[in-house]
Amino acid sequence: MQLRRRSLLAACCGGVAALAGCGERGDAGAPGDEGSETTTPTATPERRSVNGVDVPVPRSELQRGAARDAIAAIVDPVFGEDWSGISMEVNMNVGSYTSRPRLSADDRVIGVTRAGEARAYPLKLLVRHEVVNDSFPTAEGGDGPLLVTYCPLCGSALTAVRRVDGRETTFGVSGLLFRNDLVMYDAATDSFWSQVAATAIRGPRTGETLELVPSTLTTLGEWRETHPETVVLRPPPDSGTVGDAGPSNYDRYPYGTYRTDERIGLGGEYEGALHPKTTVIGVTDGGEAVAYPLSLVQEAGVVNDRVGDLPVVVAATGEGTLVAYVRRVDGEATPFERADESHLRAAGSRWRVADGQAVDGPHEGVTLPRANEVSPLFFFAWKEFNPDTAVHGTAGD
């Protein structure tokens, strides 16, 4: 089974540019860098803080990692039950070879549900394309525009409504980085958007924020356990991209040892007691921020905590999916304990770790609200956007 979404705006489909030199700052770069700053401003715009970022962000704080659209966003996604039947010729300097990428239960995905439909977006695809422009039915019956993003340098996933200033639009990869994180552009206004902050940081929509859509960063196997009917995003050439990008070997991770070494972003240095690539889930409330490292959460089994005025419970699934929920039941802050590998227990019910839903007892069918807005990500990336964060379970917490 394959599902093809209608083609998106052709306006975003410029040619794929060659990679630019990594680590260049400021104005060195490709056409379109200006974030729709096509007129000379009459005065320096007043800066203000939005989602922890002072906007507009000066050009000197942006780094160029690639040319605009060199990382080709997916604009015409195709879905199927798996990746069976996919075969492509991958060209290399020394020749070509046939690649037949496949998905396994251990492959990590971004999972999204809407109106009873479930979709999975594999990271082995998103590490090479970073942005997916999708349309996903809503509970109201509309064909809701959806933006699915992943930054391989930060390990961060974000899903949002694909609208700017109330209008449906298409997003692409600018090739720029802000605080080592993906910077997107929108085709409607050519504003620049920080992925982790979900905020326009330069251009006409500066200061505007994206409407977030809940998603889960997990394994395909775990996602299928709770969503057996899910479909998965298939790679190009089935799915269409900006500029019709050529085939890639989606079974090969393109960044070498980056996921485990101490490099950050384009090669910056990191100083700190916690390894920069430690997976954490972060929670903020009332000006406070706390990061919960995966290893410490797994050791504890379950963490009951309070961030600002927000009572939270943090746990991990058997396969290492970090989750954080607001631990209020019937309006009261409630302590949770571990029931088994897949469930927590509180207020006479068992609650599924993977999605926070009560599966039995007096609260069966109730789902706990998420306490986090940002997906689990590398610790250095969380700290870039939350410099005063506490780290649960470490000295000084």
Short mmCIF file of C-alpha atoms in Angstrom, two decimals:
data_model
loop_
_atom_site.label_atom_id
_atom_site.label_comp_id
_atom_site.label_asym_id
_atom_site.label_seq_id
_atom_site.Cartn_x
_atom_site.Cartn_y
_atom_site.Cartn_z
CA MET A 1 0.00 0.00 0.00
CA GLN A 2 1.28 3.46 -0.87
CA LEU A 3 -0.28 6.83 -0.19
CA ARG A 4 0.80 9.90 -2.15
CA ARG A 5 0.02 13.37 -0.94
CA ARG A 6 -0.75 16.03 -3.51
CA SER A 7 2.20 17.96 -4.91
CA LEU A 8 3.13 21.12 -3.04
CA LEU A 9 3.92 24.59 -4.22
CA ALA A 10 6.31 24.53 -7.14
CA ALA A 11 7.64 27.85 -5.94
CA CYS A 12 9.82 26.12 -3.36
CA CYS A 13 11.42 23.71 -5.81
CA GLY A 14 14.61 25.48 -6.82
CA GLY A 15 17.67 23.53 -7.92
CA VAL A 16 19.84 21.85 -5.34
CA ALA A 17 22.95 23.88 -4.73
CA ALA A 18 26.40 22.49 -4.04
CA LEU A 19 27.59 22.37 -0.47
CA ALA A 20 29.15 25.57 0.79
CA GLY A 21 32.15 25.72 3.10
CA CYS A 22 31.26 24.69 6.63
CA GLY A 23 31.60 27.07 9.51
CA GLU A 24 31.32 30.36 7.64
CA ARG A 25 29.56 33.07 9.60
CA GLY A 26 27.58 36.12 8.70
CA ASP A 27 26.84 37.13 5.13
CA ALA A 28 29.00 34.64 3.24
CA GLY A 29 26.56 32.26 1.59
CA ALA A 30 24.05 31.52 -1.11
CA PRO A 31 21.24 33.58 -2.61
CA GLY A 32 18.24 33.78 -0.35
CA ASP A 33 20.27 34.19 2.82
CA GLU A 34 18.67 37.43 3.75
CA GLY A 35 15.45 36.02 5.17
CA SER A 36 13.38 38.23 2.86
CA GLU A 37 15.28 41.37 3.83
CA THR A 38 14.97 42.86 0.37
CA THR A 39 14.58 46.44 1.50
CA THR A 40 16.91 48.62 3.51
CA PRO A 41 15.56 49.01 7.04
CA THR A 42 15.03 52.56 8.20
CA ALA A 43 15.97 51.71 11.77
CA THR A 44 17.48 48.88 13.74
CA PRO A 45 14.54 46.71 14.87
CA GLU A 46 14.00 46.47 18.60
CA ARG A 47 14.97 43.06 19.92
CA ARG A 48 12.64 41.04 22.13
CA SER A 49 12.74 37.60 23.70
CA VAL A 50 10.55 34.85 22.23
CA ASN A 51 10.87 31.25 23.42
CA GLY A 52 14.23 32.05 24.98
CA VAL A 53 15.65 33.68 21.84
CA ASP A 54 16.30 37.40 21.38
CA VAL A 55 14.90 38.27 17.95
CA PRO A 56 15.73 39.33 15.36
CA VAL A 57 18.92 37.27 15.53
CA PRO A 58 21.96 39.13 14.11
CA ARG A 59 23.48 37.62 10.98
CA SER A 60 26.75 37.21 12.87
CA GLU A 61 25.07 34.55 15.04
CA LEU A 62 24.18 32.33 12.07
CA GLN A 63 26.57 29.75 10.65
CA ARG A 64 26.46 28.38 7.14
CA GLY A 65 26.77 24.61 6.92
CA ALA A 66 25.42 24.10 3.39
CA ALA A 67 23.92 26.02 0.50
CA ARG A 68 20.21 26.73 0.53
CA ASP A 69 18.26 23.60 -0.50
CA ALA A 70 21.45 21.52 -0.74
CA ILE A 71 19.72 19.45 1.93
CA ALA A 72 16.57 18.75 -0.03
CA ALA A 73 13.33 18.98 1.94
CA ILE A 74 10.63 16.45 1.10
CA VAL A 75 7.65 18.19 -0.50
CA ASP A 76 5.63 15.29 -1.94
CA PRO A 77 5.70 12.48 0.65
CA VAL A 78 4.65 8.92 -0.13
CA PHE A 79 3.70 6.44 2.58
CA GLY A 80 3.55 2.66 2.68
CA GLU A 81 3.50 -0.24 5.10
CA ASP A 82 7.30 -0.50 4.91
CA TRP A 83 10.20 0.06 2.50
CA SER A 84 9.77 -3.16 0.56
CA GLY A 85 10.50 -2.97 -3.15
CA ILE A 86 12.70 0.13 -2.93
CA SER A 87 15.80 -0.06 -5.10
CA MET A 88 17.97 2.78 -6.38
CA GLU A 89 21.25 3.38 -8.16
CA VAL A 90 23.58 5.47 -6.01
CA ASN A 91 26.32 7.27 -7.91
CA MET A 92 29.78 7.73 -6.39
CA ASN A 93 33.06 9.13 -7.69
CA VAL A 94 34.35 5.64 -8.41
CA GLY A 95 31.14 4.32 -9.96
CA SER A 96 27.64 3.36 -8.87
CA TYR A 97 25.95 0.63 -6.89
CA THR A 98 22.43 -0.57 -6.18
CA SER A 99 20.99 0.30 -2.77
CA ARG A 100 17.96 -1.50 -1.34
CA PRO A 101 17.26 0.24 1.98
CA ARG A 102 14.97 -1.47 4.45
CA LEU A 103 13.44 -0.64 7.83
CA SER A 104 13.82 -2.70 11.01
CA ALA A 105 12.01 -2.57 14.33
CA ASP A 106 15.07 -0.87 15.88
CA ASP A 107 15.05 2.06 13.45
CA ARG A 108 14.10 5.31 15.15
CA VAL A 109 11.12 7.27 13.88
CA ILE A 110 9.07 10.37 14.61
CA GLY A 111 5.52 9.14 15.21
CA VAL A 112 2.45 11.33 14.72
CA THR A 113 -1.25 10.55 15.11
CA ARG A 114 -4.20 12.58 13.88
CA ALA A 115 -7.88 11.72 13.57
CA GLY A 116 -7.20 8.04 14.22
CA GLU A 117 -4.44 7.81 11.59
CA ALA A 118 -0.80 7.10 12.47
CA ARG A 119 2.32 7.92 10.46
CA ALA A 120 6.00 7.24 11.12
CA TYR A 121 8.85 9.32 9.69
CA PRO A 122 12.14 7.32 9.83
CA LEU A 123 15.22 9.17 11.07
CA LYS A 124 17.44 7.33 8.57
CA LEU A 125 15.51 9.36 5.98
CA LEU A 126 15.28 12.60 7.95
CA VAL A 127 19.02 12.79 8.69
CA ARG A 128 19.44 13.42 4.95
CA HIS A 129 16.37 15.62 4.29
CA GLU A 130 15.60 17.22 7.69
CA VAL A 131 12.23 18.70 6.64
CA VAL A 132 9.03 16.96 5.49
CA ASN A 133 6.06 18.96 4.20
CA ASP A 134 3.03 16.74 4.71
CA SER A 135 -0.76 17.02 4.86
CA PHE A 136 -2.47 14.99 7.54
CA PRO A 137 -6.25 14.69 8.13
CA THR A 138 -7.43 16.50 11.25
CA ALA A 139 -10.16 15.58 13.72
CA GLU A 140 -12.36 18.18 12.03
CA GLY A 141 -12.01 16.36 8.71
CA GLY A 142 -9.69 18.84 7.04
CA ASP A 143 -6.45 18.02 5.21
CA GLY A 144 -4.25 19.75 7.79
CA PRO A 145 -0.80 20.93 6.66
CA LEU A 146 1.90 19.31 8.81
CA LEU A 147 5.61 20.10 9.18
CA VAL A 148 7.90 17.31 10.42
CA THR A 149 11.53 18.20 11.12
CA TYR A 150 14.69 16.64 12.50
CA CYS A 151 18.10 18.20 13.14
CA PRO A 152 20.84 15.53 13.07
CA LEU A 153 23.34 17.88 14.71
CA CYS A 154 21.10 18.42 17.77
CA GLY A 155 19.20 15.13 17.71
CA SER A 156 15.99 17.17 17.96
CA ALA A 157 12.59 16.52 16.39
CA LEU A 158 9.77 19.01 16.01
CA THR A 159 6.35 18.76 14.39
CA ALA A 160 4.08 21.73 13.80
CA VAL A 161 1.20 23.08 11.76
CA ARG A 162 2.60 24.12 8.39
CA ARG A 163 1.15 27.63 8.37
CA VAL A 164 2.73 31.08 8.56
CA ASP A 165 0.59 34.13 9.31
CA GLY A 166 -2.46 31.87 8.97
CA ARG A 167 -1.52 30.69 5.47
CA GLU A 168 -0.43 27.22 4.42
CA THR A 169 3.12 27.27 3.14
CA THR A 170 6.11 25.08 2.35
CA PHE A 171 9.30 24.91 4.42
CA GLY A 172 12.82 24.24 3.18
CA VAL A 173 16.34 23.90 4.60
CA SER A 174 18.19 27.23 4.57
CA GLY A 175 21.61 25.64 5.07
CA LEU A 176 22.17 27.97 8.03
CA LEU A 177 22.53 27.01 11.67
CA PHE A 178 21.56 28.92 14.80
CA ARG A 179 23.11 27.62 18.01
CA ASN A 180 24.11 24.56 15.97
CA ASP A 181 20.44 23.89 15.16
CA LEU A 182 18.53 23.64 11.89
CA VAL A 183 17.29 26.93 10.43
CA MET A 184 14.35 26.58 8.03
CA TYR A 185 12.82 29.07 5.64
CA ASP A 186 9.19 29.35 4.59
CA ALA A 187 8.23 29.85 0.94
CA ALA A 188 5.47 32.36 1.73
CA THR A 189 7.61 35.05 3.38
CA ASP A 190 11.21 33.73 3.21
CA SER A 191 11.54 34.20 6.95
CA PHE A 192 14.11 32.14 8.84
CA TRP A 193 12.88 29.77 11.57
CA SER A 194 14.78 28.16 14.44
CA GLN A 195 13.72 24.53 14.74
CA VAL A 196 14.21 24.01 18.48
CA ALA A 197 12.69 27.39 19.36
CA ALA A 198 9.88 26.96 16.77
CA THR A 199 10.24 30.69 16.18
CA ALA A 200 10.95 32.99 13.24
CA ILE A 201 14.32 34.58 14.02
CA ARG A 202 14.75 36.82 10.93
CA GLY A 203 12.54 38.16 8.16
CA PRO A 204 8.97 39.49 7.93
CA ARG A 205 7.53 37.01 10.48
CA THR A 206 10.24 37.57 13.10
CA GLY A 207 8.92 36.64 16.53
CA GLU A 208 6.05 34.52 15.21
CA THR A 209 5.90 31.00 16.62
CA LEU A 210 4.77 27.73 15.07
CA GLU A 211 1.77 25.85 16.45
CA LEU A 212 3.27 22.62 17.74
CA VAL A 213 1.78 19.18 17.09
CA PRO A 214 2.49 16.33 19.56
CA SER A 215 4.87 13.67 18.28
CA THR A 216 6.93 10.82 19.68
CA LEU A 217 10.61 10.09 19.05
CA THR A 218 10.78 6.31 19.40
CA THR A 219 11.61 3.09 17.57
CA LEU A 220 9.49 1.74 14.75
CA GLY A 221 8.89 -1.42 16.77
CA GLU A 222 7.54 0.45 19.79
CA TRP A 223 5.48 2.75 17.59
CA ARG A 224 3.88 -0.25 15.88
CA GLU A 225 3.04 -1.86 19.22
CA THR A 226 0.66 0.99 20.04
CA HIS A 227 -0.15 1.93 16.42
CA PRO A 228 -0.23 -1.33 14.44
CA GLU A 229 -1.99 0.39 11.53
CA THR A 230 0.78 2.96 11.03
CA VAL A 231 2.20 3.77 7.63
CA VAL A 232 5.80 4.91 7.14
CA LEU A 233 7.34 7.60 4.96
CA ARG A 234 9.10 6.08 1.96
CA PRO A 235 12.33 7.61 0.61
CA PRO A 236 12.98 9.23 -2.76
CA PRO A 237 12.45 8.49 -5.56
CA ASP A 238 9.01 7.49 -4.22
CA SER A 239 8.76 10.72 -2.21
CA GLY A 240 9.45 13.95 -4.08
CA THR A 241 11.94 16.55 -2.86
CA VAL A 242 12.97 20.12 -3.54
CA GLY A 243 14.95 20.00 -6.77
CA ASP A 244 14.35 16.24 -7.18
CA ALA A 245 17.42 15.24 -5.18
CA GLY A 246 19.31 12.21 -6.41
CA PRO A 247 19.21 8.88 -4.56
CA SER A 248 21.16 8.31 -1.35
CA ASN A 249 22.15 5.26 0.64
CA TYR A 250 19.59 5.58 3.42
CA ASP A 251 21.05 2.57 5.23
CA ARG A 252 24.25 4.56 5.91
CA TYR A 253 24.45 7.26 8.58
CA PRO A 254 26.18 10.21 6.85
CA TYR A 255 27.85 11.86 9.86
CA GLY A 256 30.35 9.20 10.93
CA THR A 257 30.92 9.07 14.69
CA TYR A 258 29.04 12.32 15.39
CA ARG A 259 26.32 10.69 17.52
CA THR A 260 28.86 9.45 20.08
CA ASP A 261 31.88 11.77 19.94
CA GLU A 262 32.25 15.14 21.67
CA ARG A 263 32.05 17.37 18.60
CA ILE A 264 29.11 19.75 18.55
CA GLY A 265 27.54 21.24 15.46
CA LEU A 266 30.11 22.07 12.80
CA GLY A 267 33.03 21.09 14.99
CA GLY A 268 32.73 23.37 18.00
CA GLU A 269 34.19 22.47 21.37
CA TYR A 270 32.20 21.66 24.47
CA GLU A 271 33.14 21.98 28.12
CA GLY A 272 31.06 20.31 30.78
CA ALA A 273 30.82 17.29 33.06
CA LEU A 274 27.95 15.71 31.10
CA HIS A 275 28.81 14.24 27.69
CA PRO A 276 27.39 16.63 25.05
CA LYS A 277 25.58 13.80 23.21
CA THR A 278 23.81 12.54 26.32
CA THR A 279 20.14 12.10 25.45
CA VAL A 280 17.93 14.24 27.69
CA ILE A 281 14.34 15.33 27.85
CA GLY A 282 13.83 18.89 29.02
CA VAL A 283 10.95 20.57 30.84
CA THR A 284 10.46 24.29 31.45
CA ASP A 285 7.98 26.23 33.57
CA GLY A 286 7.98 29.62 35.24
CA GLY A 287 11.48 30.47 34.07
CA GLU A 288 12.94 27.20 35.37
CA ALA A 289 14.41 24.48 33.15
CA VAL A 290 15.42 20.93 34.04
CA ALA A 291 17.07 18.28 31.85
CA TYR A 292 16.54 14.58 32.61
CA PRO A 293 19.31 12.31 31.24
CA LEU A 294 18.13 9.01 29.79
CA SER A 295 20.62 6.91 31.78
CA LEU A 296 19.57 8.42 35.12
CA VAL A 297 15.87 8.02 34.34
CA GLN A 298 16.41 4.38 33.36
CA GLU A 299 18.28 3.76 36.61
CA ALA A 300 15.53 5.36 38.70
CA GLY A 301 12.69 3.64 36.83
CA VAL A 302 10.45 6.67 37.31
CA VAL A 303 11.14 10.27 38.37
CA ASN A 304 8.52 12.37 40.17
CA ASP A 305 9.59 15.99 40.15
CA ARG A 306 8.38 19.58 40.01
CA VAL A 307 9.62 22.20 37.55
CA GLY A 308 8.44 25.64 38.59
CA ASP A 309 4.80 25.03 39.48
CA LEU A 310 4.50 22.04 37.14
CA PRO A 311 4.38 18.53 38.67
CA VAL A 312 6.05 16.14 36.23
CA VAL A 313 6.71 12.44 35.91
CA VAL A 314 9.59 11.29 33.71
CA ALA A 315 10.19 7.73 32.55
CA ALA A 316 11.61 5.68 29.69
CA THR A 317 10.26 2.73 27.75
CA GLY A 318 12.10 -0.57 27.51
CA GLU A 319 13.72 0.59 24.27
CA GLY A 320 14.86 3.92 25.67
CA THR A 321 12.12 6.31 24.58
CA LEU A 322 12.16 9.22 27.05
CA VAL A 323 8.80 10.74 28.03
CA ALA A 324 7.67 13.48 30.41
CA TYR A 325 4.06 14.03 31.49
CA VAL A 326 2.18 16.39 33.77
CA ARG A 327 1.40 14.16 36.78
CA ARG A 328 -1.98 15.59 37.66
CA VAL A 329 -4.88 13.16 38.05
CA ASP A 330 -8.33 14.62 38.73
CA GLY A 331 -6.62 17.98 39.13
CA GLU A 332 -4.28 16.81 41.91
CA ALA A 333 -0.51 16.34 41.75
CA THR A 334 -0.11 12.57 41.98
CA PRO A 335 3.03 10.44 42.54
CA PHE A 336 3.66 7.64 40.05
CA GLU A 337 5.54 4.38 40.49
CA ARG A 338 6.78 1.77 38.07
CA ALA A 339 4.30 -1.04 37.40
CA ASP A 340 6.28 -2.96 34.76
CA GLU A 341 8.50 -2.28 31.77
CA SER A 342 5.65 -0.76 29.77
CA HIS A 343 3.47 0.86 32.47
CA LEU A 344 3.43 3.24 35.41
CA ARG A 345 0.94 3.04 38.29
CA ALA A 346 -0.96 5.87 40.00
CA ALA A 347 -4.43 6.58 41.39
CA GLY A 348 -5.61 3.00 40.94
CA SER A 349 -4.74 2.79 37.23
CA ARG A 350 -1.86 1.59 35.09
CA TRP A 351 -0.60 4.18 32.61
CA ARG A 352 1.23 3.26 29.42
CA VAL A 353 4.71 4.79 29.40
CA ALA A 354 4.81 5.22 25.62
CA ASP A 355 1.82 7.57 25.35
CA GLY A 356 0.68 8.37 28.91
CA GLN A 357 -2.72 6.71 28.55
CA ALA A 358 -4.41 4.84 31.41
CA VAL A 359 -5.16 1.28 30.30
CA ASP A 360 -7.27 0.11 33.25
CA GLY A 361 -8.78 1.16 36.57
CA PRO A 362 -10.88 4.24 37.32
CA HIS A 363 -9.00 6.45 34.85
CA GLU A 364 -8.99 4.07 31.87
CA GLY A 365 -8.83 6.03 28.61
CA VAL A 366 -7.48 9.23 30.20
CA THR A 367 -4.21 10.51 28.71
CA LEU A 368 -1.69 12.56 30.67
CA PRO A 369 -0.66 15.87 29.04
CA ARG A 370 2.94 16.11 27.87
CA ALA A 371 5.24 18.20 30.03
CA ASN A 372 7.81 18.81 27.28
CA GLU A 373 7.51 20.92 24.14
CA VAL A 374 10.88 19.88 22.68
CA SER A 375 11.60 16.24 21.84
CA PRO A 376 14.38 14.34 23.58
CA LEU A 377 17.66 15.70 22.18
CA PHE A 378 21.39 15.94 22.82
CA PHE A 379 22.23 17.68 26.09
CA PHE A 380 24.44 20.33 24.49
CA ALA A 381 21.53 21.39 22.26
CA TRP A 382 19.12 21.66 25.19
CA LYS A 383 21.69 23.78 27.05
CA GLU A 384 22.23 26.04 24.00
CA PHE A 385 18.59 27.14 24.30
CA ASN A 386 18.37 26.80 28.11
CA PRO A 387 21.78 27.94 29.41
CA ASP A 388 20.69 28.03 33.07
CA THR A 389 19.18 24.55 33.03
CA ALA A 390 19.47 22.24 36.00
CA VAL A 391 20.32 18.59 35.34
CA HIS A 392 18.32 16.11 37.39
CA GLY A 393 20.39 13.71 39.44
CA THR A 394 23.66 15.64 39.24
CA ALA A 395 25.52 17.69 41.84
CA GLY A 396 23.85 21.02 42.45
CA ASP A 397 20.44 19.89 41.15
#
